[in-house]
């Protein structure tokens, strides 16, 4: 079926689908992979991003400390499963040509990491008189440079495309408010230089009938390039009588014009079912911020925050996701 366009990753962390399991995404059987207190100061470690790095793995992790201040930390792993996270948060220096005021810090959370051309770009929800999208980059996960915020407040979930679209950098995001945001649609923007963002386009919004995605939707991991278009894993939120429930599903975006939705799933592919997803600081949250992919096998390993407390890992393939989306389609 569809092919992932990208690199082979023979050392992708992986477990085969359990026999007889009929759902499209399955959990690592030793979840959660990152406990809430992996570093001495942390209350919780979740909604974090990992990438292949120098034959191994690196990442940027959301660690809320025991004062419940949100910040992002670099981490490293030989196998993508056992992680060492720095005990001090990332300290950004202003990128060359940027005013030092860009590094002003209030809070930082829900990072994404995206390799584009020659470096790892990092985007996160950045406190700037309200949440917006912070942008930085690193070559080595040791020195980090910060650029201008991409947008005015209020915005969350800035997710870059891994290559330029129509000659421009491209990003998905979800405009929001200062609070817990009772709405949320997905938008697309382009930039020639990673500073000035425009050409804003609407991608898709909530569903009137598909309950799990009826309150808000937002981009999750970096979209996965396939020969059929951009495979996008996104979170959807239900407003239940006990509060928000976060699940995730998939859509396929047009390859050349990614603001055009080609297909979208009606059923979620993954949601809170295990105790560490149902119970924690914020119950009933599964929130994906990263995948690893292997173009040779079509394997996809998903990293997700569980109950805003710990980090889990789950597995799927490009075929599993596309065939499930096509079995249970949502209108576009
Ligand atoms: C969102 C963000 C996420 C969090 C989610 C559920 O607004 O704060 O980091 O996982 O709410 O609490």
Short mmCIF file of C-alpha atoms and ligand atoms in Angstrom, two decimals:
data_model
loop_
_atom_site.label_atom_id
_atom_site.label_comp_id
_atom_site.label_asym_id
_atom_site.label_seq_id
_atom_site.Cartn_x
_atom_site.Cartn_y
_atom_site.Cartn_z
CA UNK A 1 0.00 0.00 0.00
CA UNK A 2 1.31 3.49 0.83
CA UNK A 3 5.05 4.02 1.22
CA UNK A 4 6.73 6.29 3.75
CA UNK A 5 9.05 8.75 1.99
CA UNK A 6 12.05 9.15 4.26
CA UNK A 7 14.94 7.34 5.84
CA UNK A 8 15.23 3.75 6.94
CA UNK A 9 15.48 3.38 10.71
CA UNK A 10 16.48 -0.25 11.33
CA UNK A 11 16.89 0.39 15.08
CA UNK A 12 13.38 1.82 15.52
CA UNK A 13 12.00 0.66 18.90
CA UNK A 14 9.44 -1.96 17.98
CA UNK A 15 7.11 -4.75 19.09
CA UNK A 16 4.90 -6.75 16.72
CA UNK A 17 1.15 -6.46 17.01
CA UNK A 18 -0.16 -8.94 19.59
CA UNK A 19 -1.89 -11.91 17.98
CA UNK A 20 -5.63 -11.45 17.73
CA UNK A 21 -5.46 -7.71 18.50
CA UNK A 22 -7.85 -5.97 16.10
CA UNK A 23 -7.10 -2.29 16.67
CA UNK A 24 -4.69 -0.21 14.56
CA UNK A 25 -2.31 0.99 17.32
CA UNK A 26 -0.89 -1.17 20.12
CA UNK A 27 0.98 -0.28 23.30
CA UNK A 28 4.53 -1.13 24.30
CA UNK A 29 4.10 -3.84 26.90
CA UNK A 30 6.36 -2.12 29.47
CA UNK A 31 4.63 1.25 29.36
CA UNK A 32 5.04 3.85 30.66
CA UNK A 33 8.62 4.22 29.41
CA UNK A 34 9.27 7.45 31.34
CA UNK A 35 8.06 7.74 34.94
CA UNK A 36 6.97 11.06 36.35
CA UNK A 37 10.06 11.43 38.53
CA UNK A 38 12.87 10.42 36.15
CA UNK A 39 14.75 13.59 37.08
CA UNK A 40 15.02 14.85 40.67
CA UNK A 41 12.88 17.97 40.23
CA UNK A 42 10.06 16.58 38.08
CA UNK A 43 6.41 16.24 38.99
CA UNK A 44 5.56 14.81 35.57
CA UNK A 45 7.21 14.09 32.17
CA UNK A 46 4.89 13.88 29.18
CA UNK A 47 3.96 15.39 25.77
CA UNK A 48 7.55 15.09 24.57
CA UNK A 49 9.36 14.77 21.24
CA UNK A 50 12.05 12.33 20.10
CA UNK A 51 14.14 12.04 16.92
CA UNK A 52 16.89 9.79 15.53
CA UNK A 53 20.24 11.34 16.45
CA UNK A 54 23.77 10.14 15.62
CA UNK A 55 22.66 6.50 15.21
CA UNK A 56 20.81 6.68 18.53
CA UNK A 57 18.02 8.95 19.76
CA UNK A 58 17.61 12.39 21.30
CA UNK A 59 14.62 14.39 22.35
CA UNK A 60 13.10 17.41 23.99
CA UNK A 61 10.99 16.60 27.02
CA UNK A 62 8.31 18.47 28.84
CA UNK A 63 9.11 18.17 32.53
CA UNK A 64 6.86 20.06 34.89
CA UNK A 65 8.73 20.56 38.16
CA UNK A 66 7.41 20.10 41.67
CA UNK A 67 6.35 23.72 41.76
CA UNK A 68 4.39 22.75 38.60
CA UNK A 69 6.31 25.08 36.34
CA UNK A 70 6.39 23.86 32.75
CA UNK A 71 9.75 23.70 30.96
CA UNK A 72 11.59 21.71 28.28
CA UNK A 73 14.69 19.56 28.76
CA UNK A 74 17.04 17.70 26.38
CA UNK A 75 17.33 13.93 26.69
CA UNK A 76 19.20 11.04 25.12
CA UNK A 77 18.68 7.33 24.56
CA UNK A 78 20.57 4.43 22.98
CA UNK A 79 17.41 2.46 22.16
CA UNK A 80 14.54 5.01 22.14
CA UNK A 81 13.06 3.34 25.22
CA UNK A 82 15.41 4.00 28.14
CA UNK A 83 15.99 7.73 28.44
CA UNK A 84 18.42 9.99 30.29
CA UNK A 85 17.05 13.50 30.62
CA UNK A 86 19.23 16.46 31.57
CA UNK A 87 18.50 17.79 35.04
CA UNK A 88 18.58 21.41 33.89
CA UNK A 89 16.15 22.87 31.35
CA UNK A 90 17.28 23.94 27.90
CA UNK A 91 18.94 27.33 27.92
CA UNK A 92 18.48 29.05 24.59
CA UNK A 93 20.80 31.69 23.21
CA UNK A 94 19.46 34.20 20.70
CA UNK A 95 19.89 32.87 17.14
CA UNK A 96 22.37 34.91 15.05
CA UNK A 97 20.70 38.18 14.08
CA UNK A 98 17.92 37.82 16.68
CA UNK A 99 17.41 40.37 19.44
CA UNK A 100 18.26 38.90 22.88
CA UNK A 101 14.67 39.61 23.99
CA UNK A 102 13.55 36.52 22.04
CA UNK A 103 14.77 34.32 24.89
CA UNK A 104 12.52 35.93 27.49
CA UNK A 105 11.00 33.03 29.40
CA UNK A 106 7.62 32.56 31.09
CA UNK A 107 6.83 28.89 30.52
CA UNK A 108 7.38 26.28 27.83
CA UNK A 109 5.50 23.09 27.08
CA UNK A 110 4.48 20.45 24.53
CA UNK A 111 7.64 20.53 22.36
CA UNK A 112 7.94 19.11 18.84
CA UNK A 113 11.26 18.44 17.10
CA UNK A 114 11.66 18.37 13.31
CA UNK A 115 14.75 17.76 11.19
CA UNK A 116 14.68 20.13 8.20
CA UNK A 117 17.61 20.29 5.80
CA UNK A 118 20.53 20.83 8.18
CA UNK A 119 19.27 21.09 11.75
CA UNK A 120 16.68 20.10 14.30
CA UNK A 121 14.00 22.75 14.69
CA UNK A 122 12.12 22.84 17.99
CA UNK A 123 8.69 24.35 18.38
CA UNK A 124 6.77 24.54 21.63
CA UNK A 125 3.99 26.37 23.38
CA UNK A 126 5.78 29.47 24.66
CA UNK A 127 4.48 31.81 27.33
CA UNK A 128 4.50 35.32 25.89
CA UNK A 129 1.70 37.22 27.63
CA UNK A 130 -0.36 34.18 26.80
CA UNK A 131 0.59 31.04 24.92
CA UNK A 132 2.08 31.20 21.42
CA UNK A 133 4.52 29.15 19.35
CA UNK A 134 8.17 29.41 20.33
CA UNK A 135 10.76 28.42 17.72
CA UNK A 136 14.39 27.37 18.14
CA UNK A 137 16.95 25.02 16.67
CA UNK A 138 19.95 22.91 17.54
CA UNK A 139 22.56 20.95 15.63
CA UNK A 140 23.76 18.81 18.51
CA UNK A 141 21.24 18.94 21.42
CA UNK A 142 23.92 20.79 23.41
CA UNK A 143 23.67 24.36 22.12
CA UNK A 144 20.19 25.70 21.45
CA UNK A 145 19.25 28.85 19.54
CA UNK A 146 15.95 30.68 19.86
CA UNK A 147 14.26 32.66 17.09
CA UNK A 148 11.21 34.93 17.06
CA UNK A 149 7.89 33.49 18.14
CA UNK A 150 6.02 32.33 15.04
CA UNK A 151 2.72 34.02 15.84
CA UNK A 152 1.01 36.47 18.14
CA UNK A 153 -0.69 34.89 21.14
CA UNK A 154 -2.78 32.83 21.46
CA UNK A 155 -1.70 29.63 19.84
CA UNK A 156 -0.64 26.09 20.77
CA UNK A 157 0.65 22.99 18.99
CA UNK A 158 3.02 24.42 16.37
CA UNK A 159 4.03 21.43 14.24
CA UNK A 160 6.52 21.85 11.38
CA UNK A 161 6.55 19.93 8.11
CA UNK A 162 9.87 18.11 7.62
CA UNK A 163 10.52 19.73 4.25
CA UNK A 164 9.73 23.01 2.56
CA UNK A 165 6.38 23.23 0.79
CA UNK A 166 6.30 25.41 -2.32
CA UNK A 167 9.76 26.72 -1.33
CA UNK A 168 8.64 27.83 2.14
CA UNK A 169 8.89 26.41 5.63
CA UNK A 170 5.46 25.17 6.68
CA UNK A 171 3.76 24.74 10.05
CA UNK A 172 0.44 23.53 11.40
CA UNK A 173 -0.96 25.16 14.52
CA UNK A 174 -4.06 25.53 16.63
CA UNK A 175 -5.12 29.07 17.57
CA UNK A 176 -6.33 29.12 21.18
CA UNK A 177 -7.06 31.35 24.15
CA UNK A 178 -5.34 32.02 27.48
CA UNK A 179 -7.15 29.23 29.31
CA UNK A 180 -8.11 25.64 28.64
CA UNK A 181 -9.64 26.65 25.29
CA UNK A 182 -13.15 25.35 24.62
CA UNK A 183 -12.55 25.37 20.84
CA UNK A 184 -9.78 24.39 18.42
CA UNK A 185 -9.30 24.03 14.67
CA UNK A 186 -6.14 23.24 12.72
CA UNK A 187 -4.50 25.90 10.54
CA UNK A 188 -1.52 25.90 8.15
CA UNK A 189 1.05 28.70 7.66
CA UNK A 190 4.17 29.23 5.56
CA UNK A 191 7.37 31.22 6.04
CA UNK A 192 10.25 31.98 3.66
CA UNK A 193 12.72 32.52 6.53
CA UNK A 194 11.34 30.99 9.78
CA UNK A 195 10.63 34.54 11.00
CA UNK A 196 7.70 35.93 9.05
CA UNK A 197 4.72 33.58 8.94
CA UNK A 198 1.77 34.04 6.59
CA UNK A 199 -0.34 32.44 3.86
CA UNK A 200 -2.53 31.18 6.71
CA UNK A 201 -4.97 28.49 5.63
CA UNK A 202 -7.70 26.57 7.40
CA UNK A 203 -7.09 22.79 7.39
CA UNK A 204 -9.97 21.28 9.36
CA UNK A 205 -11.98 21.72 12.50
CA UNK A 206 -14.09 19.80 14.95
CA UNK A 207 -16.69 17.27 13.93
CA UNK A 208 -20.41 17.68 14.46
CA UNK A 209 -20.99 13.95 14.98
CA UNK A 210 -17.69 12.19 15.72
CA UNK A 211 -17.72 12.70 19.50
CA UNK A 212 -14.04 12.11 20.26
CA UNK A 213 -13.13 15.08 18.00
CA UNK A 214 -16.17 17.27 18.67
CA UNK A 215 -14.65 19.86 21.08
CA UNK A 216 -11.27 20.62 19.51
CA UNK A 217 -8.67 19.14 17.21
CA UNK A 218 -4.95 19.92 17.02
CA UNK A 219 -1.85 18.71 15.20
CA UNK A 220 0.21 16.05 16.98
CA UNK A 221 3.53 14.67 15.71
CA UNK A 222 5.43 15.96 12.65
CA UNK A 223 3.35 14.88 9.59
CA UNK A 224 4.67 11.73 7.92
CA UNK A 225 5.40 12.03 4.20
CA UNK A 226 3.98 9.16 2.12
CA UNK A 227 3.54 8.60 -1.59
CA UNK A 228 -0.20 9.26 -1.07
CA UNK A 229 0.20 12.55 0.80
CA UNK A 230 1.00 13.74 4.33
CA UNK A 231 -0.17 11.30 6.97
CA UNK A 232 -1.16 13.38 9.95
CA UNK A 233 -1.77 12.07 13.44
CA UNK A 234 -3.86 14.62 15.34
CA UNK A 235 -5.46 14.88 18.75
CA UNK A 236 -9.17 15.22 19.21
CA UNK A 237 -11.01 16.26 22.35
CA UNK A 238 -14.40 15.33 23.76
CA UNK A 239 -16.00 17.54 26.40
CA UNK A 240 -17.47 14.91 28.71
CA UNK A 241 -19.47 15.46 31.89
CA UNK A 242 -16.19 14.90 33.76
CA UNK A 243 -14.01 17.16 31.61
CA UNK A 244 -11.93 16.88 28.46
CA UNK A 245 -10.91 13.48 27.04
CA UNK A 246 -7.90 13.45 24.65
CA UNK A 247 -7.62 10.77 21.96
CA UNK A 248 -5.93 10.71 18.58
CA UNK A 249 -6.83 9.90 15.01
CA UNK A 250 -5.49 10.29 11.49
CA UNK A 251 -6.02 12.33 8.35
CA UNK A 252 -4.29 12.47 4.98
CA UNK A 253 -3.29 15.90 3.63
CA UNK A 254 -2.52 16.78 0.02
CA UNK A 255 1.19 16.45 -0.80
CA UNK A 256 1.60 19.80 -2.62
CA UNK A 257 -1.15 21.75 -0.85
CA UNK A 258 -1.26 20.31 2.67
CA UNK A 259 -4.13 22.55 3.73
CA UNK A 260 -6.34 20.35 1.52
CA UNK A 261 -7.68 17.39 3.48
CA UNK A 262 -7.89 14.33 1.23
CA UNK A 263 -9.19 11.88 3.81
CA UNK A 264 -9.95 11.81 7.52
CA UNK A 265 -10.90 9.11 10.01
CA UNK A 266 -14.20 8.97 11.84
CA UNK A 267 -12.95 6.56 14.52
CA UNK A 268 -10.05 7.46 16.80
CA UNK A 269 -7.02 5.18 16.49
CA UNK A 270 -5.92 5.46 20.14
CA UNK A 271 -7.32 6.74 23.42
CA UNK A 272 -7.04 6.40 27.19
CA UNK A 273 -7.69 2.77 28.22
CA UNK A 274 -4.88 1.73 30.56
CA UNK A 275 -4.66 2.88 34.18
CA UNK A 276 -1.72 5.26 33.55
CA UNK A 277 -3.77 6.96 30.80
CA UNK A 278 -7.04 7.04 32.75
CA UNK A 279 -5.50 8.25 36.01
CA UNK A 280 -2.89 10.90 36.75
CA UNK A 281 -2.64 14.65 37.17
CA UNK A 282 -5.12 15.11 34.31
CA UNK A 283 -7.18 11.95 33.80
CA UNK A 284 -8.12 10.58 30.36
CA UNK A 285 -5.38 12.13 28.24
CA UNK A 286 -3.33 10.47 25.49
CA UNK A 287 -1.43 13.22 23.69
CA UNK A 288 1.02 12.33 20.88
CA UNK A 289 3.91 14.72 20.12
CA UNK A 290 6.33 12.55 18.11
CA UNK A 291 6.80 9.49 15.96
CA UNK A 292 9.79 7.56 14.69
CA UNK A 293 9.33 6.01 11.25
CA UNK A 294 11.12 3.37 9.22
CA UNK A 295 10.64 3.86 5.48
CA UNK A 296 11.79 0.29 4.74
CA UNK A 297 9.07 -1.44 6.75
CA UNK A 298 6.38 1.26 7.14
CA UNK A 299 6.71 0.99 10.92
CA UNK A 300 5.65 3.94 13.05
CA UNK A 301 6.47 4.26 16.76
CA UNK A 302 4.40 6.89 18.56
CA UNK A 303 5.42 8.75 21.74
CA UNK A 304 2.56 10.15 23.76
CA UNK A 305 1.91 11.82 27.08
CA UNK A 306 -0.39 9.81 29.36
CA UNK A 307 -2.69 11.61 31.81
CA UNK A 308 -0.31 14.62 31.77
CA UNK A 309 1.94 12.57 34.05
CA UNK A 310 4.09 9.97 32.26
CA UNK A 311 5.24 9.10 28.73
CA UNK A 312 4.12 6.04 26.78
CA UNK A 313 5.07 4.41 23.50
CA UNK A 314 2.80 2.72 20.98
CA UNK A 315 3.24 1.05 17.60
CA UNK A 316 1.49 1.02 14.27
CA UNK A 317 2.28 1.00 10.54
CA UNK A 318 1.35 3.25 7.67
CA UNK A 319 -0.91 0.47 6.34
CA UNK A 320 -2.68 -0.01 9.67
CA UNK A 321 -3.46 3.70 9.94
CA UNK A 322 -4.59 4.23 6.35
CA UNK A 323 -6.72 1.10 6.16
CA UNK A 324 -8.45 1.89 9.48
CA UNK A 325 -9.10 5.47 8.33
CA UNK A 326 -10.57 4.13 5.08
CA UNK A 327 -12.69 1.53 6.85
CA UNK A 328 -14.24 4.22 9.07
CA UNK A 329 -14.06 7.45 7.06
CA UNK A 330 -15.17 10.91 8.16
CA UNK A 331 -16.46 13.23 5.46
CA UNK A 332 -14.00 15.93 4.29
C1 LIG B 1 -3.63 21.02 26.71
C2 LIG B 1 -2.16 21.14 26.99
C3 LIG B 1 -1.56 19.78 26.98
C4 LIG B 1 -2.30 18.82 27.88
C5 LIG B 1 -3.77 18.86 27.59
C6 LIG B 1 -4.57 18.01 28.54
O1 LIG B 1 -4.24 22.26 26.71
O2 LIG B 1 -1.96 21.71 28.26
O3 LIG B 1 -0.25 19.88 27.43
O4 LIG B 1 -1.86 17.51 27.67
O5 LIG B 1 -4.22 20.18 27.65
O6 LIG B 1 -4.48 18.50 29.85
#
